[in-house]
Tab-separated table of C-alpha atoms in Angstrom:
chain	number	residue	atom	x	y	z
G	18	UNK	CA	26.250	39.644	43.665
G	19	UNK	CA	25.516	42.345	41.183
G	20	UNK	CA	28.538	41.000	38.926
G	21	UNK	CA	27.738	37.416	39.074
G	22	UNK	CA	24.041	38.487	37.699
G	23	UNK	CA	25.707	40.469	34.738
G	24	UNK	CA	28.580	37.223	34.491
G	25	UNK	CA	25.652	35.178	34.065
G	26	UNK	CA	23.962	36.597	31.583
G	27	UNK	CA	26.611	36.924	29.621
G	28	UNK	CA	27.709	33.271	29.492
G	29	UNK	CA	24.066	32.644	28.485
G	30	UNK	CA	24.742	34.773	25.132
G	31	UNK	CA	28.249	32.677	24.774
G	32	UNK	CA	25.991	29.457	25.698
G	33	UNK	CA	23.178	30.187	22.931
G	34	UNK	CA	25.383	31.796	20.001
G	35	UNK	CA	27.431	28.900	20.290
G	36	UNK	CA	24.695	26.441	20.251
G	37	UNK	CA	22.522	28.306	17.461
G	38	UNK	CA	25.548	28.637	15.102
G	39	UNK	CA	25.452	24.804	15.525
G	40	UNK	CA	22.034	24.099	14.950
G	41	UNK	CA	21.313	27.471	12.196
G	42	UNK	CA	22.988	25.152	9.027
G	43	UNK	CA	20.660	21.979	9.788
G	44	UNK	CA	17.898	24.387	10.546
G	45	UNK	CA	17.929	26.406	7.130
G	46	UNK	CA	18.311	23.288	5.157
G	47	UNK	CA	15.671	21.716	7.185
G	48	UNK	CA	13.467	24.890	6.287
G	49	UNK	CA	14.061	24.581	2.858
G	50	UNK	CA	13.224	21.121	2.537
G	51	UNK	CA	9.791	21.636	4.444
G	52	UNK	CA	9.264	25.021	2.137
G	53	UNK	CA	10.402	22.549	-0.823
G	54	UNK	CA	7.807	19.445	0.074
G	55	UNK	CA	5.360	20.000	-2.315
G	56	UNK	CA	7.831	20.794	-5.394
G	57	UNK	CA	9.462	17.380	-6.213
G	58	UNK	CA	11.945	19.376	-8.618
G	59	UNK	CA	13.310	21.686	-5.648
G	60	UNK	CA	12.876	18.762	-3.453
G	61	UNK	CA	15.057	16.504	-4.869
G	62	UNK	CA	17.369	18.910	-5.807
G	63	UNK	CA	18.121	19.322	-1.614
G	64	UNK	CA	18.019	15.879	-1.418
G	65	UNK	CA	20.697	15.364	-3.859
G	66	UNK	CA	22.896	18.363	-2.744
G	67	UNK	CA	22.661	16.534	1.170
G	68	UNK	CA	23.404	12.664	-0.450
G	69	UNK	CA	26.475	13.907	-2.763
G	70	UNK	CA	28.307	15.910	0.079
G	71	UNK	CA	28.395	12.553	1.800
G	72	UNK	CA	29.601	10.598	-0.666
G	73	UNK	CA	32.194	11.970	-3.571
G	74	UNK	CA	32.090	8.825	-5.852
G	75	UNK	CA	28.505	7.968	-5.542
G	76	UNK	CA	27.939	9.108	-9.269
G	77	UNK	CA	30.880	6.861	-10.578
G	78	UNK	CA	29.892	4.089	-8.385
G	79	UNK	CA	26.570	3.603	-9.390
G	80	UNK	CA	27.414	3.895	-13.254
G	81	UNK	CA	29.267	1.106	-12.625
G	82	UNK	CA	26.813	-0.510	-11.132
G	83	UNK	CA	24.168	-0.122	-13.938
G	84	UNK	CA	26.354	-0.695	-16.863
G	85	UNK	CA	27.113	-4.024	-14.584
G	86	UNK	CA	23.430	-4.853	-14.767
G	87	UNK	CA	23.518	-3.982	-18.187
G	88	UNK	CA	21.350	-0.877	-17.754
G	89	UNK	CA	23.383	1.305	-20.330
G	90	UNK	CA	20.402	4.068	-20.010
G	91	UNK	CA	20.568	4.429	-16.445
G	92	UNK	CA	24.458	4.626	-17.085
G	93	UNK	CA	23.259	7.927	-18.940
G	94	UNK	CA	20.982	9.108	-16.632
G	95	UNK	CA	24.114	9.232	-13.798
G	96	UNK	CA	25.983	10.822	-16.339
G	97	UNK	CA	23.702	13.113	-17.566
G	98	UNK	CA	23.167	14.112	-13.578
G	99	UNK	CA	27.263	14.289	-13.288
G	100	UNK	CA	27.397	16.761	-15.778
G	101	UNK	CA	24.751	19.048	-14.410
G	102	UNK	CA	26.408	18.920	-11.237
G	103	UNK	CA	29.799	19.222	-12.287
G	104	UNK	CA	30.775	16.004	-11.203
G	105	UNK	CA	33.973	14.876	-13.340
G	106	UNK	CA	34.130	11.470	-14.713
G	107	UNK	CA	36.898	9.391	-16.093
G	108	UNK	CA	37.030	9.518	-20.173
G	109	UNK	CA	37.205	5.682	-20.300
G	110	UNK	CA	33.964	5.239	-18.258
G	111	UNK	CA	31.833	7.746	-20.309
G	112	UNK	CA	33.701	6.257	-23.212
G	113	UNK	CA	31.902	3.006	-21.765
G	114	UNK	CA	28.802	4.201	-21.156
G	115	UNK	CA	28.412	5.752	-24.873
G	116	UNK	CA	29.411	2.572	-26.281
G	117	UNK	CA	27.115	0.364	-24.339
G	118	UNK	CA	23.598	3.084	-24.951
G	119	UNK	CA	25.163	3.022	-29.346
G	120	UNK	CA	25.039	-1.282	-28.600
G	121	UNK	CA	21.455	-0.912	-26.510
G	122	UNK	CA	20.026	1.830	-29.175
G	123	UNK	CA	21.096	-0.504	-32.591
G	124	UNK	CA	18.611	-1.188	-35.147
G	125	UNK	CA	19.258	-4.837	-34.655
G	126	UNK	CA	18.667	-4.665	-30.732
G	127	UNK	CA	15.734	-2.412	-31.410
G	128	UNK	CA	13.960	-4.796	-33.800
G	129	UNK	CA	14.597	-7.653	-31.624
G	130	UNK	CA	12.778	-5.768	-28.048
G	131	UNK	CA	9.992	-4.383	-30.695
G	132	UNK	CA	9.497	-8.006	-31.875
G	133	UNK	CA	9.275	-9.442	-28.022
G	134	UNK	CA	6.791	-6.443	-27.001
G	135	UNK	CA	4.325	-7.240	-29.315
G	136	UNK	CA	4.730	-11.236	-29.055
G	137	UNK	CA	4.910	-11.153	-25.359
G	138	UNK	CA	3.138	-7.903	-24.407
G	139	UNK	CA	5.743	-7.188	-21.873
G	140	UNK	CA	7.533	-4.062	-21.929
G	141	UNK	CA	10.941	-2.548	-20.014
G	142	UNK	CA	12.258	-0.093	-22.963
G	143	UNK	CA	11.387	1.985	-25.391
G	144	UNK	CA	11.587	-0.636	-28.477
G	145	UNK	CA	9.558	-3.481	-26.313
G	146	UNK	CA	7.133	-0.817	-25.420
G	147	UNK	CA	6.421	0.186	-28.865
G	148	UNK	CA	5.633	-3.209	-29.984
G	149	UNK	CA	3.621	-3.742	-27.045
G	150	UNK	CA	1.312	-1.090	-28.132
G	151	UNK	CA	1.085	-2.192	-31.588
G	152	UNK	CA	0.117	-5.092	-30.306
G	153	UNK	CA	-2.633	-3.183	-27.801
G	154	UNK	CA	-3.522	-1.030	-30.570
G	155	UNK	CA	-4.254	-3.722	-32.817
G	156	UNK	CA	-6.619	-5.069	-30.428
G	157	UNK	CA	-4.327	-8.076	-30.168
G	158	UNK	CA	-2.795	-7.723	-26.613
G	159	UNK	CA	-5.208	-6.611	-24.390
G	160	UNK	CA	-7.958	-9.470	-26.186
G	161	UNK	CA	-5.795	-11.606	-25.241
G	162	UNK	CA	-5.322	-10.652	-21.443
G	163	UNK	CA	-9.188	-9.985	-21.223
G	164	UNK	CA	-10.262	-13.165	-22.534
G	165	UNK	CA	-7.039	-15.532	-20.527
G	166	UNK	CA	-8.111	-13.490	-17.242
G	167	UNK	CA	-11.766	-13.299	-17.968
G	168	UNK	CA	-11.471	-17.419	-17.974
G	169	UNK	CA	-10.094	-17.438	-15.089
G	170	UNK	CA	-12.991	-15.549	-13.258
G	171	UNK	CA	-15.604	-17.678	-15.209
G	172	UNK	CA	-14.259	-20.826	-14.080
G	173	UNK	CA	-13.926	-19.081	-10.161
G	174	UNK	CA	-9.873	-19.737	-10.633
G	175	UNK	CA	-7.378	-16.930	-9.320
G	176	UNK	CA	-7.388	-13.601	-11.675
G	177	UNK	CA	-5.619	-10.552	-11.550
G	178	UNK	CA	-8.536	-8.241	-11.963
G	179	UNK	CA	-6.044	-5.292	-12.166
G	180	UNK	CA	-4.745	-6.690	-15.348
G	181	UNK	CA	-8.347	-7.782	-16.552
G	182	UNK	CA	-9.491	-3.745	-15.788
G	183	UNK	CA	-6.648	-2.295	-17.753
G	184	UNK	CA	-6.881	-4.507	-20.510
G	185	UNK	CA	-10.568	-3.418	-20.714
G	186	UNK	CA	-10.228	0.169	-20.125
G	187	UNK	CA	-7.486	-0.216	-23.009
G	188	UNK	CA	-10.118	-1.619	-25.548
G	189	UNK	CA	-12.176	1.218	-25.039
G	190	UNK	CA	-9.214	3.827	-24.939
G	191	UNK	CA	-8.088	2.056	-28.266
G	192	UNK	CA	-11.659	3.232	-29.764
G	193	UNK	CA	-11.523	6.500	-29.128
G	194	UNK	CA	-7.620	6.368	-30.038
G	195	UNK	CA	-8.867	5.484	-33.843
G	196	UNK	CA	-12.203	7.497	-33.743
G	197	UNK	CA	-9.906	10.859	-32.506
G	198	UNK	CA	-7.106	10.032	-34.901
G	199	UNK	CA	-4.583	9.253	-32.098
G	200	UNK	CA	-5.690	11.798	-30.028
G	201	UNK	CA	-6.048	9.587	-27.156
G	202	UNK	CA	-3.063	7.413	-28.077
G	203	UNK	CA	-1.044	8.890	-24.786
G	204	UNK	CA	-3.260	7.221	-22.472
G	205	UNK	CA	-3.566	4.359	-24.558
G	206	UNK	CA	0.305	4.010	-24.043
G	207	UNK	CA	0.344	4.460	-19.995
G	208	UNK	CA	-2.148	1.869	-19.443
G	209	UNK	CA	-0.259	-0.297	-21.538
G	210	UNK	CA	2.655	0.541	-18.958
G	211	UNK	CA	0.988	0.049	-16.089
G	212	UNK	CA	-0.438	-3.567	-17.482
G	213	UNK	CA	2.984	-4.762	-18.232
G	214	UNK	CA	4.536	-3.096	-14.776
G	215	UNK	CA	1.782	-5.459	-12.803
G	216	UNK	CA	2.441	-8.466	-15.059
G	217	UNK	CA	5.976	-8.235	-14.054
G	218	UNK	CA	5.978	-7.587	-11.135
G	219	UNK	CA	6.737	-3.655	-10.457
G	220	UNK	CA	3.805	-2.487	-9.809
G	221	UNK	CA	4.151	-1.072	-6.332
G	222	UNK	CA	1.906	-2.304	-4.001
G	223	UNK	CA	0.012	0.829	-2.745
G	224	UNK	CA	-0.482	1.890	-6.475
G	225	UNK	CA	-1.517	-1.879	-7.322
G	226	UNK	CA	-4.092	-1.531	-4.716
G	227	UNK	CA	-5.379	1.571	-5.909
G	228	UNK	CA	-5.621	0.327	-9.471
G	229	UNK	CA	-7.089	-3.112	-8.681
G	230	UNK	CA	-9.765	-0.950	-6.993
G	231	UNK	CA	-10.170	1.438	-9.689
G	232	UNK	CA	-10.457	-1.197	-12.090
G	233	UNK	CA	-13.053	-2.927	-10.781
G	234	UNK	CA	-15.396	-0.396	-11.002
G	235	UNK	CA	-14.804	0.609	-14.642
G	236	UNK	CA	-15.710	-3.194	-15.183
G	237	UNK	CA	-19.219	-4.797	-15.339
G	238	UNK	CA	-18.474	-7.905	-14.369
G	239	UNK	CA	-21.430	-10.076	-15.514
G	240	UNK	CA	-21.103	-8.581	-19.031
G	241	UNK	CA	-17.904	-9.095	-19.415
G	242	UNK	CA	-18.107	-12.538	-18.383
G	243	UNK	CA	-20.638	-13.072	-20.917
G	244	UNK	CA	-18.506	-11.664	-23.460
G	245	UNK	CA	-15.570	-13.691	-22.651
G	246	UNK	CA	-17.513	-16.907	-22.917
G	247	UNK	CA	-18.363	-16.282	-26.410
G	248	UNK	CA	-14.993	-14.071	-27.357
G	249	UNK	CA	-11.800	-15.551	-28.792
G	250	UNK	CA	-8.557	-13.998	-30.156
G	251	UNK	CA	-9.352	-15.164	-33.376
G	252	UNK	CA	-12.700	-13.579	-33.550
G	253	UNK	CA	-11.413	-9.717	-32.262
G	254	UNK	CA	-13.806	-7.625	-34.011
G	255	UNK	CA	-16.885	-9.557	-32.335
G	256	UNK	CA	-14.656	-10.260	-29.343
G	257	UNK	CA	-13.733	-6.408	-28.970
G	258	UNK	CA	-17.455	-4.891	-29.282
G	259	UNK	CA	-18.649	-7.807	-26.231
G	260	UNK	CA	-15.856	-6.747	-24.140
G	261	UNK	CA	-16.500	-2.707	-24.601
G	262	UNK	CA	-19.947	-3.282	-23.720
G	263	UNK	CA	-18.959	-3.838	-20.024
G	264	UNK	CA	-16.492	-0.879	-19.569
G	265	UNK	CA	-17.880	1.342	-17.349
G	266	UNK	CA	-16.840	5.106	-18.973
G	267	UNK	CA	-18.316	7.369	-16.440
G	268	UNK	CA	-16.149	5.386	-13.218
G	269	UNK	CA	-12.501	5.681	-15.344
G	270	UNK	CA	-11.635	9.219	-15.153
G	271	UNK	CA	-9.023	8.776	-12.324
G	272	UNK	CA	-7.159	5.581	-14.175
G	273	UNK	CA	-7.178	7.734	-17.404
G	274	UNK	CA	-5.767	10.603	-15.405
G	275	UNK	CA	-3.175	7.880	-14.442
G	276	UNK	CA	-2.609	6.790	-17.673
G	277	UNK	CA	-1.291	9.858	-18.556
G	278	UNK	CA	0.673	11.116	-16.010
G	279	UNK	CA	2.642	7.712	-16.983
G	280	UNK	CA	3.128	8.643	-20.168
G	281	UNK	CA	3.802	11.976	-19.696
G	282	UNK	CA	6.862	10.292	-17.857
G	283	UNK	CA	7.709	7.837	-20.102
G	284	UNK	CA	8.176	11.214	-22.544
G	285	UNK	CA	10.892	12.958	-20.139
G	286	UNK	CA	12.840	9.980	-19.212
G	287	UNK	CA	11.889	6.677	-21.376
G	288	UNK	CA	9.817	3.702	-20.548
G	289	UNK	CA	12.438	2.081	-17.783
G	290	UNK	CA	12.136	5.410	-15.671
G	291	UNK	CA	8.196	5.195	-16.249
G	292	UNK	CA	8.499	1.538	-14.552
G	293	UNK	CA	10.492	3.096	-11.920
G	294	UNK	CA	8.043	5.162	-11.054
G	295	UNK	CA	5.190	2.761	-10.944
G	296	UNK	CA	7.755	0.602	-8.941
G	297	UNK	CA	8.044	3.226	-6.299
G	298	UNK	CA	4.635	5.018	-6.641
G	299	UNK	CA	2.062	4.203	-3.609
G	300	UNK	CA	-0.513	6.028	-5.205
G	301	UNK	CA	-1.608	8.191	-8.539
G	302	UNK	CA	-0.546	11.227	-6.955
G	303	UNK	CA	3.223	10.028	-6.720
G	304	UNK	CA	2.826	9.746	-10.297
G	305	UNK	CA	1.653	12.644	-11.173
G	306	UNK	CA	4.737	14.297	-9.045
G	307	UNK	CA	7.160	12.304	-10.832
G	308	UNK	CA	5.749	13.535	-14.053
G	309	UNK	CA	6.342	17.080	-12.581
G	310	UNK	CA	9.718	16.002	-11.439
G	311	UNK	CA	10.295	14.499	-15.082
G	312	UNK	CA	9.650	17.533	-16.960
G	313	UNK	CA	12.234	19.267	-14.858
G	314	UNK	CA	15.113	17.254	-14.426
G	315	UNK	CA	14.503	15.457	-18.084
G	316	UNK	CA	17.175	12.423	-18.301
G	317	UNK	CA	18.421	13.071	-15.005
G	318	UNK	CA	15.200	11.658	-13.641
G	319	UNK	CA	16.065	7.741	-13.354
G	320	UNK	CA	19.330	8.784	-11.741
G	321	UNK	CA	17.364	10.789	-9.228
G	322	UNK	CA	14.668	8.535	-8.421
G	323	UNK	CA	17.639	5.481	-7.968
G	324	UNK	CA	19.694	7.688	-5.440
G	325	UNK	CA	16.394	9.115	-4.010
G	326	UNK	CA	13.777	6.316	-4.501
G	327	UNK	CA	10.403	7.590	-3.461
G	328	UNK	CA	11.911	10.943	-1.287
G	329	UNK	CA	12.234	12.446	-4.735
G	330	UNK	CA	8.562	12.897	-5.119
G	331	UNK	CA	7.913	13.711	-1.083
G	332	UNK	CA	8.828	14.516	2.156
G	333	UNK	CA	9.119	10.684	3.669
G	334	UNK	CA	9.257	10.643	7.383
G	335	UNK	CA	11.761	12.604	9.081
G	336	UNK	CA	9.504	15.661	9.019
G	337	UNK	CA	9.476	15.876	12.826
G	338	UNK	CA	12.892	15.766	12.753
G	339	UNK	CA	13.487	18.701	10.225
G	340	UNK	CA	10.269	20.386	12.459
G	341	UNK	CA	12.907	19.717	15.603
G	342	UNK	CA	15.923	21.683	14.030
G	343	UNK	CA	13.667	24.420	13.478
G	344	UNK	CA	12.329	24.638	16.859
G	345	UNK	CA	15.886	23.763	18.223
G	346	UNK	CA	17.050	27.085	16.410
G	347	UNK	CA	14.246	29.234	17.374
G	348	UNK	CA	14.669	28.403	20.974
G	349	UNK	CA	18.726	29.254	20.506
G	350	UNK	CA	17.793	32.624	18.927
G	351	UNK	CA	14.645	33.283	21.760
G	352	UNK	CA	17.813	32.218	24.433
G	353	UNK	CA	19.959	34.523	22.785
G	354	UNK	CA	17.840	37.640	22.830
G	355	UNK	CA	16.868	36.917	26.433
G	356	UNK	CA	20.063	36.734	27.269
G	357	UNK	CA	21.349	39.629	25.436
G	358	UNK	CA	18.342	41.626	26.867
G	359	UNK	CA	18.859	40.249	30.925
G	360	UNK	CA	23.008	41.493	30.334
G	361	UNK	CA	21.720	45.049	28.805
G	362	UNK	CA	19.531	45.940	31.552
G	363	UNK	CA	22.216	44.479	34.358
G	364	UNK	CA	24.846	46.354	32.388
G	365	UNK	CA	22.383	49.487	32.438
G	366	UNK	CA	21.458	48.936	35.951
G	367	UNK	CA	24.847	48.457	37.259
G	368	UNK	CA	26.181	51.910	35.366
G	369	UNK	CA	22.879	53.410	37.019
G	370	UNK	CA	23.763	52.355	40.371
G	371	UNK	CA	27.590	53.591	40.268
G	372	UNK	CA	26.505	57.049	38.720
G	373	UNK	CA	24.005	57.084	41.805
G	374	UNK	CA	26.682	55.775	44.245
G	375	UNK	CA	28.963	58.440	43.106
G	376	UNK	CA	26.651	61.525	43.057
G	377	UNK	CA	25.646	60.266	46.181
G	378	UNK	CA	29.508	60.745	47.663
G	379	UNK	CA	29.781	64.284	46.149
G	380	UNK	CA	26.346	65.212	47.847
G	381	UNK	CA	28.022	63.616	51.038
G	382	UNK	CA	31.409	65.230	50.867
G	383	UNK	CA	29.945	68.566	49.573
G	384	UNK	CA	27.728	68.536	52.984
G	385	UNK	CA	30.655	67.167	54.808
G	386	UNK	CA	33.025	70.394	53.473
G	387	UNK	CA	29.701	72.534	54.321
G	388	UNK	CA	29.840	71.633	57.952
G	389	UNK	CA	33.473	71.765	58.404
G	390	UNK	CA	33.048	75.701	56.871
G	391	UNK	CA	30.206	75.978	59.142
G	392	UNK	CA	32.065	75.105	62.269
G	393	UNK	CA	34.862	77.640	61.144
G	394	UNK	CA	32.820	80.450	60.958
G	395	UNK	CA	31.458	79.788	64.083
């Protein structure tokens, strides 16, 4: 009985150290993504080292991918992230990607996107976005989407008061942009962003509620529907002092905040990884970690945010999972030092019994040999 105690403890150290050297890996890399969680640079950084061990040709395959789609500076970004990770690419496929970001990056192809931003006010690059805010800081673009949406809420038709908000926030940015000599020219340029991510479409729809909300109350609507009944594009100056009467300065401090955490962004990684973000973003403070995560990782950052989406700004789900290999190993380790304490004191109490067992035999044979001289004598 005593050995099957002492053979059963020690099959429950075998038992746990096998079962925490399974769970220890997924249990240190699920601490360090929970000790990680509110550092989207570390973060993503685990999350990357995870995806790539899966998948050797991920990189490669998704270069392809982009320069299919005619994306020549996410192309870069995947290279750029292949040669911080010391991922090796084939010559003719970075030969490929440089020729297609010299084709995107020509003065003739840069012209042309500058011309369209500030026709069209719609931006999804660098050149585009620079003649979109031209075009804002001429007045010209957001007059024009403050008077075309204003209509619309005269006359009680469908408008997209996020659009109307940021165009009139952006009149009133553009002010202090000119009275501050351009000191206010960042925000100026990530409202413009966010304007042109809603009017096509990539606005994500937990940041496009947030900013429809926010933009309402930066807007006095009565006096800006007054303005907009008298305004015109071809009247901005008038138009432009009507409209900035009905901003509301004291309720934007949180879209202004957002305005430059989108620029700040667009800086690191250009304006497509800016409308990535906003794509992604449910609310300003996924922004602002992807501007943290931007300043880190630099051109790296579309790359990460493809492969990751919105995991690379946050722990998404899956906590109580990581929580579970944590608790899994502590229960392993607690199992193993039970165990390792039940087979010490069995061990202990077993070489404690034999020691008594056999001074207990002496004592008996010593009396034994002290009768037997005993009976001698006598």
């Amino acid at each position: 009985m005593k050995w099957l105690r002492i053979t059963t403890a020690l099959t429950g150290i075998a038992a746990c150290s096998l079962l925490l050297a399974q769970v220890a890996p997924q249990a240190r890399d699920a601490g360090a993504v929970l000790a990680a969680q509110d550092d989207p640079a570390a973060l993503s950084e685990l999350r990357l080292d995870a995806l790539l061990r899966q998948n050797d040709h991920l990189v490669q395959d998704n270069i392809e991918a982009a320069l299919a789609a005619g994306d020549a500076d996410l192309a870069d970004s995947f290279v750029a992230l292949a040669r911080d990770r010391n991922i090796a690419l084939p010559d003719d496929l970075l030969n490929r990607v440089s020729d297609a970001v010299k084709t995107e990056n020509s003065t003739a192809q840069f012209a042309k996107r500058f011309a369209t931003g500030l026709v069209t006010g719609n931006a999804d690059d660098v050149a585009s976005l620079s003649g979109t805010v031209a075009g804002d800081l001429f007045v010209i673009g957001d007059v024009r989407d403050v008077v075309r949406e204003g209509k619309h809420l005269a006359m009680g038709e469908e408008t997209d008061r996020l659009v109307l908000g940021l165009a009139t926030a952006g009149l009133a940015v553009t002010a202090a942009t000119y009275v501050s000599v351009g000191g206010a020219a960042p925000v100026r340029a990530g409202l413009t962003l966010v304007k042109d991510a809603r009017k096509v479409g990539r606005l994500g729809k937990g940041l496009a509620a947030w900013a429809g909300r926010s933009a309402r109350e930066i807007v006095d609507t009565p006096v800006l529907q007054n303005a907009v009944a008298r305004g015109s594009v071809f009247r901005p100056g008038e138009t432009v002092s009507a409209i900035r009467a009905a901003f509301r300065a004291e309720k934007a401090g949180a879209l202004v905040r957002l305005g430059k955490d989108v620029t700040r962004v667009a800086e690191k990684t250009g304006t497509r990884g800016a409308m990535d973000t906003l794509r992604i973003a449910e609310g300003p403070k996924d922004v602002a970690r992807a501007a943290r995560l931007a300043e880190a990782q630099g051109s790296k950052t579309r790359a990460i945010m493809k492969l990751l989406g919105r995991g690379a700004l946050l722990l998404i789900g899956g906590a109580f999972d990581l929580a579970m290999w944590l608790f899994g190993a502590a229960l392993s380790l607690l199992g193993l030092l039970f165990s390792i304490k039940a087979t010490t004191e069995r061990l202990t109490q077993a070489w404690c019994d034999r020691r008594r067992a056999r001074r207990l035999r002496r004592a008996q044979i010593a009396a034994e040999a002290a009768l037997a001289d005993a009976a001698l004598t006598a």
